Amino acid sequence: MNPGGLYPESPNTIALIGNHSPRRCGIATFTTDLLEALSIEASETDCWAVVMNDVPEGYFYPTQVCFELNYKDLADYRLAADFLNMNQVDAVCVQHEFGIFGGNHGSHILEMLHALRMPVVTALHTVLGEPDPGQEAVLEKLGRVSDRLVVMSHRAKEILKEVYGIPPEKIAFIHHGIPDVPFVDPNYYKDQFGVEGRKVILTFGLLSPGKGIEHMIDALPQIVSRHPETAYIVLGATHPNVKSEEGEAYRLSLQRRARDRGVERHLIFHNRFVALKELCEFLGAADIFVTPYLNREQIVSGTLAYALGAGKAVISTPHWYAEEMLNDGRGRIVPFEDSNTLAAEVIDLLDNEVGRHAMRKRAYTFSRNMIWKEVARRYLELFIEIKNEREQRPRAAFHAKTLEAIPPELPQLKLEYLNLLTDDVGILQHAKFIVPDRCHGYCTDDNARALIVVMMAQDLLPEDDELVALACRYLSFLHHAFNEDNGRFRNFMGYDRRWLEEEGTEDCHGRAIWGLGLAVAMSKSESLTAAALNLFKQALSVMIEFQSPRAWAFGLVGIHAYLKRFGGDSEVRRVRETLAHQLFELYRCNASDDWPWIEETVTYANGKIPQALLLSGRWLHQGDMIEAGLHCLEWLVRIQADPKGHFVPIGNHGWFARNGQRARFDQQPIEAQNMIEACVDAYKITRDEKWLVEARRCFDWFLGRNDRNILLYDYRTGGCCDGLTSDGANQNQGAESTLAWLLSLVNLYFLSAPEEAIGDPAIVWKRDLNSKGEHV
């Protein structure tokens, strides 16, 4: 407690969740400053931070950072919740921005918050007026698990009520914090930046194309024509995310633009991230501060708040935060992308010194309740208010989580063995024990599957250039495998890099389409997406001529993935409809009540058939196709289940013929993998939790719940044994088996993430079934 301070009822311990310096982003700066202010205002309160790492090595944090987590790893969020609960933290304050947390739309943070026992205050740094369904679902759930949602503008408060249905009593308004700096004459600091005697216009913040600085550069010729002593300072490093994707392209384009406009002598770039003291000095030297942003829905701007706090004359485009903060003569608003009006307003302010200083005083006076001291006090008052509210409610009994309440743990995703099997050509097919076997070279099948693994892994591992390099290698192999003369993929390549055939099997082609479709859907690189898309389109049309139902099924799964990103592609939609109806017709012609299957023998990759039917029925809105997929999958589950309860894949020594005996061995990892993927999609469509149970049953086959009670996954290497024989595990760890394991693992990771209502077709399907008595 803090008996001698202003807040004797303040919590003993407060934990802030977000980013923290030395990471360079707005949330990190905000969290660092708020933590420091809270520590000063409630000196007896223990204040510390839980932070997200976006790079594997993390950052050199100060001592007030007490817990770090990989922002993409859901298990880390659960561990962080345990850490906070066990340390008996009294209040948690989340700094929320969709992009800093893992999962779709940052949904991983919900897993942590659901598990916390203390009050939660969530400060919203983004509030979208027109969210997509996933963003809306996440924010609504944040509203339910948080005791308060803090907003930094009154417009945000109205949006929360109108768009998200958040009760008004759950919303608190607290200004964005700012440093407490004196009101000084701009000339005081100009000499130390080499602009003494000049009129200084300033824009600062991490650079990205949405900042609109090009329009300020376009306004400069008119401004310097009237005021030739003008200098425009652009202060700030390029945003790390932008730099990783585009390098310094935006900054260089601005420099070229300035030269083209003949104003290069009036433009000064400081390409660096500056500490607070130096930032305040730059602000002190500015006569006018400009935010020419392009996004109207910007609900808060730390840079604009800082400028007001320094008593600057501000000109801004009409984003929501600017409209609110610059009201009552505290600044001027100009239209988006209007350099002429921007120039006119700058010139008017430079011409009118008395009016400019009056605006500065209004801004400075208004912002006194925004300094960090006042903001910290308001947060402390809010924590005390929530604490008192909770004390009025019956105290919920705490029960330790039993194993039943905890999601089954998953092994850590390891790609070291995948790297070992991969050389500069692609992934090698086979291994002698754990030693890559060069004798059998490479195949398209494995490189397509490897491409899917690294695409899915990028959402589970910290940012890693190695994943992009691997994706490029596997995609390059597929490009080389494609034979433009016949429109088909070759499959087998010797270690000497010579193709062993001019045309691979139809199944090989289908797997390539599967890999390419997933790459298009999941790639975060525009260049990689474009490369995968072009090859996908080249190779797709020939699939209509295929006769292999598994080729159709592999292709359909890839097509559905592709259409999730480019749903309007009519040509691909037509191919999907053709292949889906071919597969469904084959099922209808061959299936019976006791043999709901597409052919007379159950062989390999069996789970892909119901998965393709389910996805096709879902997106073609055909309930009978969904029903066929479910019936088929239920039968596969039944015939591959041992009475003891474990999964027993159809053996490849004889398969399972109609009216015959099913082969028990050899059992292959790809059967477990394909069944897992089918069960995952069955769950997404029906929301029937039995499919979660079946997916886990198949997954446990890798972990020793099998006919021989033998572990097939190798925890040391990250590889997987090449199947289960009657004598035990095949000790070779080749590509197909290892990729089957990795695909199974990443699918289970995605399945364990918090659910989000993203236009759930299962609800529509069930509703139609109930109202009409049939699947439509």
Tab-separated table of C-alpha atoms in Angstrom, residues 423-649:
chain	number	residue	atom	x	y	z
A	423	ASP	CA	19.718	-27.743	-49.062
A	424	ASP	CA	19.978	-24.989	-51.655
A	425	VAL	CA	17.725	-26.977	-54.052
A	426	GLY	CA	14.882	-27.961	-51.743
A	427	ILE	CA	14.010	-30.613	-49.222
A	428	LEU	CA	15.521	-34.069	-49.688
A	429	GLN	CA	13.060	-36.972	-49.757
A	430	HIS	CA	14.658	-39.502	-47.457
A	431	ALA	CA	17.012	-39.975	-44.530
A	432	LYS	CA	19.050	-42.807	-43.100
A	433	PHE	CA	18.030	-42.508	-39.480
A	434	ILE	CA	18.548	-38.730	-39.063
A	435	VAL	CA	21.148	-38.321	-41.818
A	436	PRO	CA	19.754	-36.845	-45.080
A	437	ASP	CA	19.942	-39.445	-47.870
A	438	ARG	CA	21.132	-37.878	-51.099
A	439	CYS	CA	20.689	-41.059	-53.136
A	440	HIS	CA	16.984	-40.461	-53.745
A	441	GLY	CA	17.103	-36.726	-54.394
A	442	TYR	CA	14.030	-34.533	-54.188
A	443	CYS	CA	10.337	-34.556	-55.060
A	444	THR	CA	7.654	-31.976	-55.714
A	445	ASP	CA	5.294	-33.644	-53.220
A	446	ASP	CA	7.578	-32.881	-50.281
A	447	ASN	CA	8.528	-29.374	-51.377
A	448	ALA	CA	4.841	-28.459	-51.697
A	449	ARG	CA	4.176	-29.749	-48.181
A	450	ALA	CA	7.271	-27.974	-46.851
A	451	LEU	CA	6.026	-24.718	-48.359
A	452	ILE	CA	2.780	-25.094	-46.401
A	453	VAL	CA	4.660	-25.772	-43.160
A	454	VAL	CA	6.735	-22.581	-43.325
A	455	MET	CA	3.716	-20.526	-44.381
A	456	MET	CA	1.797	-21.692	-41.316
A	457	ALA	CA	4.831	-21.452	-39.033
A	458	GLN	CA	5.216	-17.719	-39.662
A	459	ASP	CA	2.149	-17.138	-37.460
A	460	LEU	CA	3.596	-19.237	-34.646
A	461	LEU	CA	7.257	-18.240	-34.497
A	462	PRO	CA	8.880	-14.822	-33.928
A	463	GLU	CA	9.777	-12.835	-37.024
A	464	ASP	CA	12.478	-14.844	-38.741
A	465	ASP	CA	14.070	-14.189	-42.116
A	466	GLU	CA	14.927	-17.890	-42.287
A	467	LEU	CA	11.246	-18.760	-42.819
A	468	VAL	CA	11.076	-16.461	-45.832
A	469	ALA	CA	14.290	-17.968	-47.200
A	470	LEU	CA	12.880	-21.493	-46.822
A	471	ALA	CA	9.605	-20.488	-48.451
A	472	CYS	CA	11.481	-19.027	-51.410
A	473	ARG	CA	13.537	-22.216	-51.740
A	474	TYR	CA	10.509	-24.507	-51.765
A	475	LEU	CA	8.572	-22.224	-54.088
A	476	SER	CA	11.589	-22.033	-56.404
A	477	PHE	CA	11.598	-25.838	-56.554
A	478	LEU	CA	7.918	-25.831	-57.586
A	479	HIS	CA	8.639	-23.244	-60.285
A	480	HIS	CA	11.428	-25.390	-61.655
A	481	ALA	CA	9.243	-28.492	-61.419
A	482	PHE	CA	6.545	-26.991	-63.613
A	483	ASN	CA	6.874	-28.120	-67.226
A	484	GLU	CA	5.436	-25.346	-69.373
A	485	ASP	CA	5.394	-27.617	-72.435
A	486	ASN	CA	2.640	-29.828	-71.027
A	487	GLY	CA	1.327	-27.712	-68.149
A	488	ARG	CA	2.237	-30.390	-65.595
A	489	PHE	CA	4.545	-30.677	-62.608
A	490	ARG	CA	7.453	-33.076	-62.674
A	491	ASN	CA	7.852	-34.926	-59.401
A	492	PHE	CA	11.214	-36.666	-58.951
A	493	MET	CA	14.607	-35.005	-59.281
A	494	GLY	CA	17.947	-36.734	-58.706
A	495	TYR	CA	20.586	-35.283	-56.422
A	496	ASP	CA	22.411	-34.282	-59.622
A	497	ARG	CA	19.529	-31.843	-60.287
A	498	ARG	CA	18.261	-33.768	-63.320
A	499	TRP	CA	14.587	-34.494	-63.629
A	500	LEU	CA	13.740	-38.183	-63.761
A	501	GLU	CA	10.481	-37.617	-65.654
A	502	GLU	CA	8.726	-35.030	-67.788
A	503	GLU	CA	5.394	-35.426	-66.041
A	504	GLY	CA	4.561	-36.411	-62.471
A	505	THR	CA	1.408	-38.076	-61.227
A	506	GLU	CA	-1.909	-36.300	-60.978
A	507	ASP	CA	-1.607	-36.529	-57.181
A	508	CYS	CA	1.730	-34.730	-57.347
A	509	HIS	CA	0.099	-31.961	-59.369
A	510	GLY	CA	-2.742	-31.716	-56.862
A	511	ARG	CA	-0.305	-31.417	-53.948
A	512	ALA	CA	1.541	-28.631	-55.759
A	513	ILE	CA	-1.749	-26.746	-56.207
A	514	TRP	CA	-2.475	-27.327	-52.509
A	515	GLY	CA	0.895	-25.840	-51.527
A	516	LEU	CA	0.634	-22.900	-53.892
A	517	GLY	CA	-2.920	-22.066	-52.795
A	518	LEU	CA	-1.882	-22.048	-49.139
A	519	ALA	CA	1.129	-19.878	-49.999
A	520	VAL	CA	-1.086	-17.330	-51.744
A	521	ALA	CA	-3.479	-17.313	-48.786
A	522	MET	CA	-0.888	-17.026	-46.021
A	523	SER	CA	2.148	-15.242	-47.424
A	524	LYS	CA	2.950	-11.889	-45.829
A	525	SER	CA	5.250	-10.926	-48.702
A	526	GLU	CA	3.654	-9.419	-51.802
A	527	SER	CA	6.485	-10.698	-53.963
A	528	LEU	CA	6.174	-14.250	-52.697
A	529	THR	CA	2.390	-14.089	-53.059
A	530	ALA	CA	2.706	-12.917	-56.647
A	531	ALA	CA	5.157	-15.682	-57.513
A	532	ALA	CA	2.918	-18.364	-56.001
A	533	LEU	CA	-0.198	-16.870	-57.595
A	534	ASN	CA	1.234	-16.824	-61.108
A	535	LEU	CA	2.312	-20.460	-60.900
A	536	PHE	CA	-0.999	-21.459	-59.320
A	537	LYS	CA	-2.938	-19.888	-62.206
A	538	GLN	CA	-0.676	-21.487	-64.827
A	539	ALA	CA	-1.065	-24.961	-63.359
A	540	LEU	CA	-4.730	-24.932	-62.369
A	541	SER	CA	-6.803	-25.440	-65.517
A	542	VAL	CA	-5.331	-28.855	-66.399
A	543	MET	CA	-6.809	-30.297	-63.208
A	544	ILE	CA	-10.260	-30.460	-64.799
A	545	GLU	CA	-8.944	-33.248	-67.037
A	546	PHE	CA	-7.631	-35.341	-64.126
A	547	GLN	CA	-9.153	-38.669	-63.096
A	548	SER	CA	-7.572	-39.078	-59.644
A	549	PRO	CA	-10.015	-38.180	-56.845
A	550	ARG	CA	-7.122	-37.469	-54.482
A	551	ALA	CA	-5.658	-35.021	-56.967
A	552	TRP	CA	-9.054	-33.311	-57.035
A	553	ALA	CA	-9.134	-33.274	-53.233
A	554	PHE	CA	-5.614	-31.858	-52.805
A	555	GLY	CA	-6.377	-29.265	-55.448
A	556	LEU	CA	-9.692	-28.295	-53.849
A	557	VAL	CA	-8.056	-27.651	-50.471
A	558	GLY	CA	-5.521	-25.380	-52.191
A	559	ILE	CA	-8.250	-23.676	-54.224
A	560	HIS	CA	-10.309	-22.927	-51.126
A	561	ALA	CA	-7.243	-21.390	-49.486
A	562	TYR	CA	-6.543	-19.264	-52.570
A	563	LEU	CA	-10.150	-18.046	-52.716
A	564	LYS	CA	-10.054	-16.967	-49.076
A	565	ARG	CA	-7.670	-14.258	-50.271
A	566	PHE	CA	-8.925	-13.664	-53.815
A	567	GLY	CA	-12.547	-14.751	-53.551
A	568	GLY	CA	-13.621	-12.896	-56.664
A	569	ASP	CA	-11.447	-14.878	-59.080
A	570	SER	CA	-14.140	-16.248	-61.381
A	571	GLU	CA	-11.885	-18.662	-63.248
A	572	VAL	CA	-10.712	-20.336	-60.036
A	573	ARG	CA	-14.282	-20.427	-58.719
A	574	ARG	CA	-15.381	-22.285	-61.854
A	575	VAL	CA	-12.593	-24.844	-61.469
A	576	ARG	CA	-13.565	-25.321	-57.823
A	577	GLU	CA	-17.180	-25.955	-58.728
A	578	THR	CA	-16.229	-28.461	-61.444
A	579	LEU	CA	-13.823	-30.440	-59.249
A	580	ALA	CA	-16.142	-30.364	-56.247
A	581	HIS	CA	-19.053	-31.768	-58.228
A	582	GLN	CA	-16.830	-34.411	-59.809
A	583	LEU	CA	-15.710	-35.569	-56.378
A	584	PHE	CA	-19.221	-35.420	-54.951
A	585	GLU	CA	-20.646	-37.341	-57.900
A	586	LEU	CA	-17.992	-40.027	-57.486
A	587	TYR	CA	-18.970	-40.329	-53.832
A	588	ARG	CA	-22.670	-40.580	-54.649
A	589	CYS	CA	-22.081	-43.249	-57.275
A	590	ASN	CA	-19.936	-45.469	-55.046
A	591	ALA	CA	-21.074	-44.855	-51.477
A	592	SER	CA	-23.558	-46.970	-49.576
A	593	ASP	CA	-24.735	-46.941	-45.969
A	594	ASP	CA	-22.136	-49.485	-44.928
A	595	TRP	CA	-19.394	-48.280	-47.281
A	596	PRO	CA	-19.561	-44.458	-47.549
A	597	TRP	CA	-16.491	-44.194	-49.727
A	598	ILE	CA	-15.477	-43.046	-53.214
A	599	GLU	CA	-14.011	-46.343	-54.425
A	600	GLU	CA	-13.729	-50.047	-53.646
A	601	THR	CA	-10.547	-49.753	-51.592
A	602	VAL	CA	-9.472	-47.395	-48.823
A	603	THR	CA	-5.825	-46.578	-49.522
A	604	TYR	CA	-3.776	-43.451	-48.746
A	605	ALA	CA	-4.344	-39.800	-47.829
A	606	ASN	CA	-7.911	-40.777	-47.001
A	607	GLY	CA	-8.756	-37.779	-44.824
A	608	LYS	CA	-8.289	-35.416	-47.775
A	609	ILE	CA	-11.497	-36.727	-49.416
A	610	PRO	CA	-13.946	-35.700	-46.660
A	611	GLN	CA	-11.945	-32.516	-46.056
A	612	ALA	CA	-12.423	-31.488	-49.695
A	613	LEU	CA	-16.141	-32.342	-49.565
A	614	LEU	CA	-16.603	-30.357	-46.357
A	615	LEU	CA	-14.810	-27.267	-47.640
A	616	SER	CA	-16.622	-27.445	-50.983
A	617	GLY	CA	-20.009	-27.819	-49.330
A	618	ARG	CA	-19.231	-24.952	-47.001
A	619	TRP	CA	-18.242	-22.466	-49.684
A	620	LEU	CA	-20.639	-23.671	-52.398
A	621	HIS	CA	-23.469	-23.613	-49.817
A	622	GLN	CA	-24.379	-27.233	-50.449
A	623	GLY	CA	-25.553	-28.928	-47.289
A	624	ASP	CA	-25.746	-32.335	-48.962
A	625	MET	CA	-22.052	-32.072	-49.794
A	626	ILE	CA	-21.254	-31.164	-46.186
A	627	GLU	CA	-23.358	-34.095	-45.010
A	628	ALA	CA	-21.493	-36.434	-47.342
A	629	GLY	CA	-18.160	-35.182	-45.994
A	630	LEU	CA	-19.267	-35.647	-42.392
A	631	HIS	CA	-20.699	-39.118	-43.029
A	632	CYS	CA	-17.536	-40.163	-44.823
A	633	LEU	CA	-15.283	-38.736	-42.095
A	634	GLU	CA	-17.285	-40.371	-39.297
A	635	TRP	CA	-16.868	-43.705	-41.059
A	636	LEU	CA	-13.109	-43.202	-41.451
A	637	VAL	CA	-12.873	-42.389	-37.744
A	638	ARG	CA	-14.818	-45.527	-36.908
A	639	ILE	CA	-12.836	-47.960	-39.065
A	640	GLN	CA	-9.515	-46.501	-37.875
A	641	ALA	CA	-10.248	-46.749	-34.158
A	642	ASP	CA	-8.975	-49.514	-31.909
A	643	PRO	CA	-11.350	-50.811	-29.203
A	644	LYS	CA	-8.831	-49.489	-26.674
A	645	GLY	CA	-9.485	-45.997	-28.004
A	646	HIS	CA	-6.402	-45.123	-30.046
A	647	PHE	CA	-6.056	-44.246	-33.719
A	648	VAL	CA	-5.039	-47.038	-36.115
A	649	PRO	CA	-4.423	-45.789	-39.671
